[in-house]
PDB file of C-alpha atoms in Angstrom:
ATOM      1  CA  MET M  12     -39.203  64.880 -10.318  1.00 53.00           C
ATOM      2  CA  MET M  13     -36.898  62.692  -7.625  1.00 55.00           C
ATOM      3  CA  THR M  14     -38.745  59.858  -6.390  1.00 57.00           C
ATOM      4  CA  HIS M  15     -37.738  57.685  -3.009  1.00 54.00           C
ATOM      5  CA  PRO M  16     -37.304  53.749  -2.500  1.00 56.00           C
ATOM      6  CA  SER M  17     -40.402  53.554   0.340  1.00 56.00           C
ATOM      7  CA  LEU M  18     -38.795  50.699   3.004  1.00 52.00           C
ATOM      8  CA  THR M  19     -39.921  47.228   1.763  1.00 54.00           C
ATOM      9  CA  ALA M  20     -41.749  44.840   4.122  1.00 53.00           C
ATOM     10  CA  LYS M  21     -38.248  42.819   4.256  1.00 55.00           C
ATOM     11  CA  SER M  22     -36.877  45.877   5.709  1.00 55.00           C
ATOM     12  CA  LYS M  23     -39.050  46.808   8.110  1.00 54.00           C
ATOM     13  CA  GLN M  24     -38.655  43.131   9.742  1.00 57.00           C
ATOM     14  CA  GLN M  25     -34.722  43.638  10.122  1.00 59.00           C
ATOM     15  CA  GLY M  26     -35.212  46.359  11.575  1.00 66.00           C
ATOM     16  CA  VAL M  27     -37.573  45.320  14.362  1.00 72.00           C
ATOM     17  CA  ALA M  28     -35.303  41.812  14.370  1.00 74.00           C
ATOM     18  CA  LEU M  29     -32.137  44.400  15.469  1.00 75.00           C
ATOM     19  CA  ILE M  30     -33.855  46.246  18.058  1.00 79.00           C
ATOM     20  CA  ALA M  31     -35.588  42.623  20.133  1.00 78.00           C
ATOM     21  CA  SER M  32     -31.716  41.288  19.466  1.00 79.00           C
ATOM     22  CA  LEU M  33     -30.550  44.441  21.789  1.00 82.00           C
ATOM     23  CA  ILE M  34     -33.418  43.842  23.694  1.00 84.00           C
ATOM     24  CA  ILE M  35     -32.672  40.184  24.702  1.00 84.00           C
ATOM     25  CA  MET M  36     -29.396  40.927  25.046  1.00 84.00           C
ATOM     26  CA  LEU M  37     -29.924  43.658  27.677  1.00 84.00           C
ATOM     27  CA  LEU M  38     -32.175  41.113  29.668  1.00 84.00           C
ATOM     28  CA  MET M  39     -29.680  38.673  29.606  1.00 83.00           C
ATOM     29  CA  THR M  40     -26.714  40.888  30.884  1.00 82.00           C
ATOM     30  CA  ILE M  41     -29.036  42.103  33.425  1.00 82.00           C
ATOM     31  CA  LEU M  42     -29.866  38.151  34.236  1.00 81.00           C
ATOM     32  CA  ALA M  43     -25.946  37.274  34.348  1.00 77.00           C
ATOM     33  CA  ILE M  44     -25.445  40.154  36.827  1.00 79.00           C
ATOM     34  CA  SER M  45     -28.136  39.412  39.057  1.00 74.00           C
ATOM     35  CA  VAL M  46     -27.286  35.306  39.363  1.00 72.00           C
ATOM     36  CA  PHE M  47     -23.622  36.783  40.519  1.00 70.00           C
ATOM     37  CA  ARG M  48     -24.903  38.779  42.625  1.00 72.00           C
ATOM     38  CA  SER M  49     -26.768  36.063  43.720  1.00 68.00           C
ATOM     39  CA  ASN M  50     -24.035  33.662  44.214  1.00 65.00           C
ATOM     40  CA  ASN M  51     -22.335  35.945  46.659  1.00 65.00           C
ATOM     41  CA  LEU M  52     -24.690  36.194  48.656  1.00 61.00           C
ATOM     42  CA  LEU M  53     -25.066  33.068  49.219  1.00 61.00           C
ATOM     43  CA  GLU M  54     -21.441  32.455  49.640  1.00 62.00           C
ATOM     44  CA  LYS M  55     -21.261  34.946  52.649  1.00 61.00           C
ATOM     45  CA  ILE M  56     -24.689  33.665  54.339  1.00 60.00           C
ATOM     46  CA  ALA M  57     -22.517  30.128  53.944  1.00 56.00           C
ATOM     47  CA  GLY M  58     -19.981  31.448  55.303  1.00 54.00           C
ATOM     48  CA  ASN M  59     -21.544  33.488  58.131  1.00 67.00           C
ATOM     49  CA  THR M  60     -23.756  30.310  59.277  1.00 75.00           C
ATOM     50  CA  ARG M  61     -20.408  28.180  59.374  1.00 80.00           C
ATOM     51  CA  GLU M  62     -18.575  30.684  61.859  1.00 83.00           C
ATOM     52  CA  LYS M  63     -21.967  30.932  63.977  1.00 86.00           C
ATOM     53  CA  GLN M  64     -21.890  27.222  64.172  1.00 87.00           C
ATOM     54  CA  ARG M  65     -17.822  27.515  64.859  1.00 85.00           C
ATOM     55  CA  ALA M  66     -18.411  29.502  68.093  1.00 87.00           C
ATOM     56  CA  LEU M  67     -21.814  27.932  69.380  1.00 90.00           C
ATOM     57  CA  GLN M  68     -19.647  24.359  69.109  1.00 88.00           C
ATOM     58  CA  SER M  69     -16.753  26.320  70.651  1.00 89.00           C
ATOM     59  CA  ALA M  70     -18.847  28.125  73.568  1.00 92.00           C
ATOM     60  CA  GLN M  71     -20.956  24.937  74.262  1.00 92.00           C
ATOM     61  CA  ASP M  72     -17.413  22.589  74.747  1.00 91.00           C
ATOM     62  CA  ALA M  73     -16.255  25.525  77.274  1.00 93.00           C
ATOM     63  CA  LEU M  74     -19.895  25.375  78.802  1.00 94.00           C
ATOM     64  CA  GLN M  75     -19.316  21.226  79.885  1.00 92.00           C
ATOM     65  CA  TYR M  76     -15.856  21.863  80.850  1.00 93.00           C
ATOM     66  CA  GLY M  77     -17.022  24.289  84.061  1.00 93.00           C
ATOM     67  CA  GLU M  78     -20.002  22.170  84.620  1.00 90.00           C
ATOM     68  CA  TRP M  79     -17.046  18.757  84.758  1.00 91.00           C
ATOM     69  CA  TRP M  80     -15.182  21.523  86.790  1.00 92.00           C
ATOM     70  CA  LEU M  81     -18.348  21.735  89.186  1.00 90.00           C
ATOM     71  CA  GLN M  82     -18.558  17.806  89.625  1.00 86.00           C
ATOM     72  CA  GLN M  83     -15.293  17.470  90.779  1.00 86.00           C
ATOM     73  CA  SER M  84     -15.245  20.627  92.652  1.00 82.00           C
ATOM     74  CA  GLY M  85     -18.208  19.028  95.071  1.00 75.00           C
ATOM     75  CA  SER M  86     -20.568  20.636  96.996  1.00 69.00           C
ATOM     76  CA  ASN M  87     -18.373  22.525  99.100  1.00 76.00           C
ATOM     77  CA  LEU M  88     -17.455  25.192  97.072  1.00 81.00           C
ATOM     78  CA  VAL M  89     -17.026  28.840  98.714  1.00 84.00           C
ATOM     79  CA  PRO M  90     -17.656  31.449  96.065  1.00 89.00           C
ATOM     80  CA  VAL M  91     -14.524  34.207  96.355  1.00 90.00           C
ATOM     81  CA  PRO M  92     -15.761  37.923  97.613  1.00 91.00           C
ATOM     82  CA  SER M  93     -15.850  39.517  94.363  1.00 92.00           C
ATOM     83  CA  CYS M  94     -14.389  38.791  90.519  1.00 92.00           C
ATOM     84  CA  SER M  95     -12.650  41.522  89.148  1.00 90.00           C
ATOM     85  CA  ALA M  96     -14.583  43.187  86.094  1.00 88.00           C
ATOM     86  CA  THR M  97     -11.397  44.211  84.694  1.00 89.00           C
ATOM     87  CA  ALA M  98      -8.951  41.501  85.095  1.00 90.00           C
ATOM     88  CA  VAL M  99      -9.313  38.371  83.004  1.00 91.00           C
ATOM     89  CA  PRO M 100      -8.773  35.658  85.717  1.00 91.00           C
ATOM     90  CA  THR M 101      -6.154  33.326  85.427  1.00 91.00           C
ATOM     91  CA  VAL M 102      -8.059  30.692  87.892  1.00 91.00           C
ATOM     92  CA  ILE M 103     -11.566  29.151  87.576  1.00 92.00           C
ATOM     93  CA  GLN M 104     -13.299  30.644  90.560  1.00 92.00           C
ATOM     94  CA  VAL M 105     -16.972  30.979  91.684  1.00 93.00           C
ATOM     95  CA  CYS M 106     -18.002  34.720  91.945  1.00 93.00           C
ATOM     96  CA  PRO M 107     -20.265  35.550  94.371  1.00 92.00           C
ATOM     97  CA  ASN M 108     -24.563  35.887  93.982  1.00 89.00           C
ATOM     98  CA  ASN M 109     -24.386  39.458  93.434  1.00 90.00           C
ATOM     99  CA  GLN M 110     -22.612  39.906  90.501  1.00 90.00           C
ATOM    100  CA  ASP M 111     -24.450  37.164  88.873  1.00 88.00           C
ATOM    101  CA  PRO M 112     -25.120  39.256  85.604  1.00 86.00           C
ATOM    102  CA  GLY M 113     -28.159  36.687  84.603  1.00 84.00           C
ATOM    103  CA  PRO M 114     -29.436  35.680  81.237  1.00 82.00           C
ATOM    104  CA  THR M 115     -29.238  39.221  79.765  1.00 82.00           C
ATOM    105  CA  LEU M 116     -26.660  39.440  76.758  1.00 80.00           C
ATOM    106  CA  ALA M 117     -25.399  43.004  77.368  1.00 81.00           C
ATOM    107  CA  ASN M 118     -24.436  42.164  80.497  1.00 85.00           C
ATOM    108  CA  VAL M 119     -22.630  38.947  79.868  1.00 86.00           C
ATOM    109  CA  SER M 120     -20.867  39.868  76.768  1.00 82.00           C
ATOM    110  CA  ALA M 121     -18.948  42.407  79.224  1.00 85.00           C
ATOM    111  CA  LEU M 122     -17.920  40.145  81.308  1.00 90.00           C
ATOM    112  CA  LYS M 123     -14.004  38.454  81.975  1.00 92.00           C
ATOM    113  CA  TYR M 124     -14.047  34.283  81.553  1.00 93.00           C
ATOM    114  CA  PHE M 125     -11.483  32.158  82.152  1.00 93.00           C
ATOM    115  CA  PRO M 126     -10.043  30.840  78.731  1.00 91.00           C
ATOM    116  CA  TYR M 127     -10.605  27.456  78.180  1.00 89.00           C
ATOM    117  CA  THR M 128      -9.035  25.760  75.193  1.00 81.00           C
ATOM    118  CA  PRO M 129     -10.352  22.206  74.678  1.00 79.00           C
ATOM    119  CA  PRO M 130      -6.973  20.223  73.328  1.00 74.00           C
ATOM    120  CA  ASN M 131      -7.159  20.172  69.563  1.00 66.00           C
ATOM    121  CA  MET M 132      -8.352  23.765  69.152  1.00 69.00           C
ATOM    122  CA  ALA M 133      -6.095  26.313  67.279  1.00 64.00           C
ATOM    123  CA  SER M 134      -6.539  29.383  68.135  1.00 63.00           C
ATOM    124  CA  VAL M 135      -5.097  33.135  66.892  1.00 59.00           C
ATOM    125  CA  THR M 136      -3.050  34.934  69.495  1.00 55.00           C
ATOM    126  CA  SER M 137      -1.483  37.916  68.967  1.00 44.00           C
ATOM    127  CA  GLY M 138       3.200  37.459  69.545  1.00 41.00           C
ATOM    128  CA  ALA M 139       5.548  39.718  71.098  1.00 39.00           C
ATOM    129  CA  THR M 140       5.919  41.672  68.459  1.00 38.00           C
ATOM    130  CA  GLY M 141       2.442  41.708  67.441  1.00 38.00           C
ATOM    131  CA  ALA M 142       2.523  39.017  64.817  1.00 38.00           C
ATOM    132  CA  ILE M 143      -0.324  36.961  64.520  1.00 42.00           C
ATOM    133  CA  VAL M 144       0.717  33.422  65.293  1.00 46.00           C
ATOM    134  CA  LYS M 145      -1.395  30.027  66.232  1.00 51.00           C
ATOM    135  CA  THR M 146      -1.195  28.066  68.868  1.00 53.00           C
ATOM    136  CA  GLY M 147      -2.435  24.689  69.909  1.00 52.00           C
ATOM    137  CA  ALA M 148      -2.302  24.047  65.705  1.00 50.00           C
ATOM    138  CA  THR M 149      -1.710  21.313  63.541  1.00 52.00           C
ATOM    139  CA  ILE M 150      -2.030  20.813  59.364  1.00 46.00           C
ATOM    140  CA  ASN M 151      -5.543  21.983  57.978  1.00 49.00           C
ATOM    141  CA  ASP M 152      -6.745  22.580  61.503  1.00 59.00           C
ATOM    142  CA  VAL M 153      -9.787  25.225  61.692  1.00 68.00           C
ATOM    143  CA  VAL M 154      -8.713  28.299  63.246  1.00 72.00           C
ATOM    144  CA  TYR M 155     -10.532  29.686  66.274  1.00 77.00           C
ATOM    145  CA  SER M 156      -9.607  33.673  66.481  1.00 79.00           C
ATOM    146  CA  SER M 157     -10.060  33.317  70.314  1.00 81.00           C
ATOM    147  CA  SER M 158     -10.096  30.308  72.985  1.00 84.00           C
ATOM    148  CA  PRO M 159     -13.680  30.244  74.356  1.00 90.00           C
ATOM    149  CA  GLY M 160     -13.975  30.940  77.935  1.00 93.00           C
ATOM    150  CA  PHE M 161     -16.767  30.271  81.396  1.00 95.00           C
ATOM    151  CA  VAL M 162     -17.241  32.405  84.068  1.00 95.00           C
ATOM    152  CA  ILE M 163     -19.739  30.709  86.741  1.00 94.00           C
ATOM    153  CA  HIS M 164     -21.141  32.469  89.590  1.00 93.00           C
ATOM    154  CA  TYR M 165     -23.054  31.580  93.120  1.00 92.00           C
ATOM    155  CA  LEU M 166     -26.987  32.037  92.879  1.00 91.00           C
ATOM    156  CA  GLY M 167     -27.531  30.598  96.342  1.00 89.00           C
ATOM    157  CA  ILE M 168     -29.387  27.611  98.351  1.00 87.00           C
ATOM    158  CA  VAL M 169     -32.543  25.891  96.708  1.00 82.00           C
ATOM    159  CA  ASN M 170     -34.042  22.642  98.244  1.00 81.00           C
ATOM    160  CA  SER M 171     -31.049  22.164 100.245  1.00 80.00           C
ATOM    161  CA  GLN M 172     -28.787  22.183  97.210  1.00 83.00           C
ATOM    162  CA  LYS M 173     -26.944  24.923  95.790  1.00 86.00           C
ATOM    163  CA  MET M 174     -27.487  26.582  92.670  1.00 88.00           C
ATOM    164  CA  PHE M 175     -24.887  27.719  90.170  1.00 91.00           C
ATOM    165  CA  ARG M 176     -24.865  29.692  86.868  1.00 92.00           C
ATOM    166  CA  VAL M 177     -22.421  28.503  84.152  1.00 94.00           C
ATOM    167  CA  THR M 178     -22.143  31.137  81.487  1.00 94.00           C
ATOM    168  CA  ALA M 179     -19.731  30.246  78.298  1.00 94.00           C
ATOM    169  CA  ILE M 180     -18.640  32.162  75.412  1.00 92.00           C
ATOM    170  CA  GLY M 181     -17.592  30.757  72.179  1.00 90.00           C
ATOM    171  CA  TYR M 182     -15.241  32.833  69.257  1.00 87.00           C
ATOM    172  CA  GLY M 183     -15.826  31.830  65.088  1.00 83.00           C
ATOM    173  CA  GLY M 184     -13.192  31.679  63.062  1.00 75.00           C
ATOM    174  CA  GLY M 185     -12.422  35.578  62.476  1.00 61.00           C
ATOM    175  CA  GLY M 186     -12.789  38.608  64.022  1.00 53.00           C
ATOM    176  CA  GLY M 187     -11.996  38.250  67.701  1.00 48.00           C
ATOM    177  CA  ALA M 188     -14.073  40.217  69.778  1.00 48.00           C
ATOM    178  CA  ASN M 189     -15.999  42.077  67.185  1.00 52.00           C
ATOM    179  CA  GLY M 190     -16.204  38.823  65.267  1.00 69.00           C
ATOM    180  CA  THR M 191     -18.743  36.326  65.314  1.00 82.00           C
ATOM    181  CA  GLN M 192     -19.552  35.070  68.805  1.00 86.00           C
ATOM    182  CA  ALA M 193     -22.382  32.751  70.765  1.00 89.00           C
ATOM    183  CA  ILE M 194     -22.805  33.020  74.903  1.00 92.00           C
ATOM    184  CA  VAL M 195     -24.891  30.524  76.447  1.00 92.00           C
ATOM    185  CA  GLN M 196     -25.260  29.476  80.001  1.00 92.00           C
ATOM    186  CA  SER M 197     -27.458  26.500  82.293  1.00 91.00           C
ATOM    187  CA  ILE M 198     -28.109  26.579  86.306  1.00 89.00           C
ATOM    188  CA  PHE M 199     -26.284  22.972  88.228  1.00 88.00           C
ATOM    189  CA  LEU M 200     -27.104  21.886  91.479  1.00 85.00           C
ATOM    190  CA  LEU M 201     -25.030  21.065  93.577  1.00 83.00           C
ATOM    191  CA  GLY M 202     -25.887  18.605  96.673  1.00 75.00           C
ATOM    192  CA  GLY M 203     -28.865  16.660  96.731  1.00 65.00           C
ATOM    193  CA  SER M 204     -30.661  13.914  94.272  1.00 58.00           C
ATOM    194  CA  GLY M 205     -31.632  15.944  91.793  1.00 58.00           C
ATOM    195  CA  ALA M 206     -28.023  17.055  91.502  1.00 58.00           C
ATOM    196  CA  GLY M 207     -26.717  18.073  87.179  1.00 61.00           C
ATOM    197  CA  ALA M 208     -27.037  20.377  84.860  1.00 57.00           C
ATOM    198  CA  THR M 209     -30.672  22.471  83.793  1.00 59.00           C
ATOM    199  CA  PRO M 210     -31.321  22.190  79.793  1.00 52.00           C
ATOM    200  CA  THR M 211     -28.615  25.153  77.860  1.00 49.00           C
ATOM    201  CA  LYS M 212     -29.705  27.970  77.356  1.00 50.00           C
ATOM    202  CA  ASN M 213     -28.183  29.533  74.111  1.00 46.00           C
ATOM    203  CA  LEU M 214     -28.508  34.028  74.313  1.00 49.00           C
ATOM    204  CA  GLY M 215     -27.440  34.593  70.821  1.00 48.00           C
ATOM    205  CA  ASN M 216     -24.800  34.818  68.321  1.00 41.00           C
TER     206      ASN M 216
END
């Protein structure tokens, strides 16, 4: 009669240790993958935040220039009969109040902005052959996808003051019109003791 060796307590313990080791390895692998994905997500969030901040600062620069231009032009400004809805303006102009887009983001996104390039800003433009070239760039400059722009609308007379809406758009470092954008607005008054800009309103990124 054949006899079978019985499993000793030591053999059983070795089997349990092997299973436990495999489970621990599996958990460590899952943890490592999660950490890797989390790091990538944090990098993307940081990059998006940086581009939004750049776009907002770019828009603010254009807005301030538009307000400065209003101040320099004085209260005798007369709006043009109509601003083009298809062509980018080549000179600064004041659009009539019947073309005022208001604060609606969808409306202001479709405006044709007068391009303004702040001093020392590097932006990307298309070359004659379609190649992307840098304009105004120096070594290690932040290169924006496009120059910011602004548009001015005449709103009418309020308390003997001429009221204007200044809308400005700025871009981040990539993607152009399909990338990161920021649009800001302010209401500007000319004439009288209360002349100046109201608090700027950020319409979104």
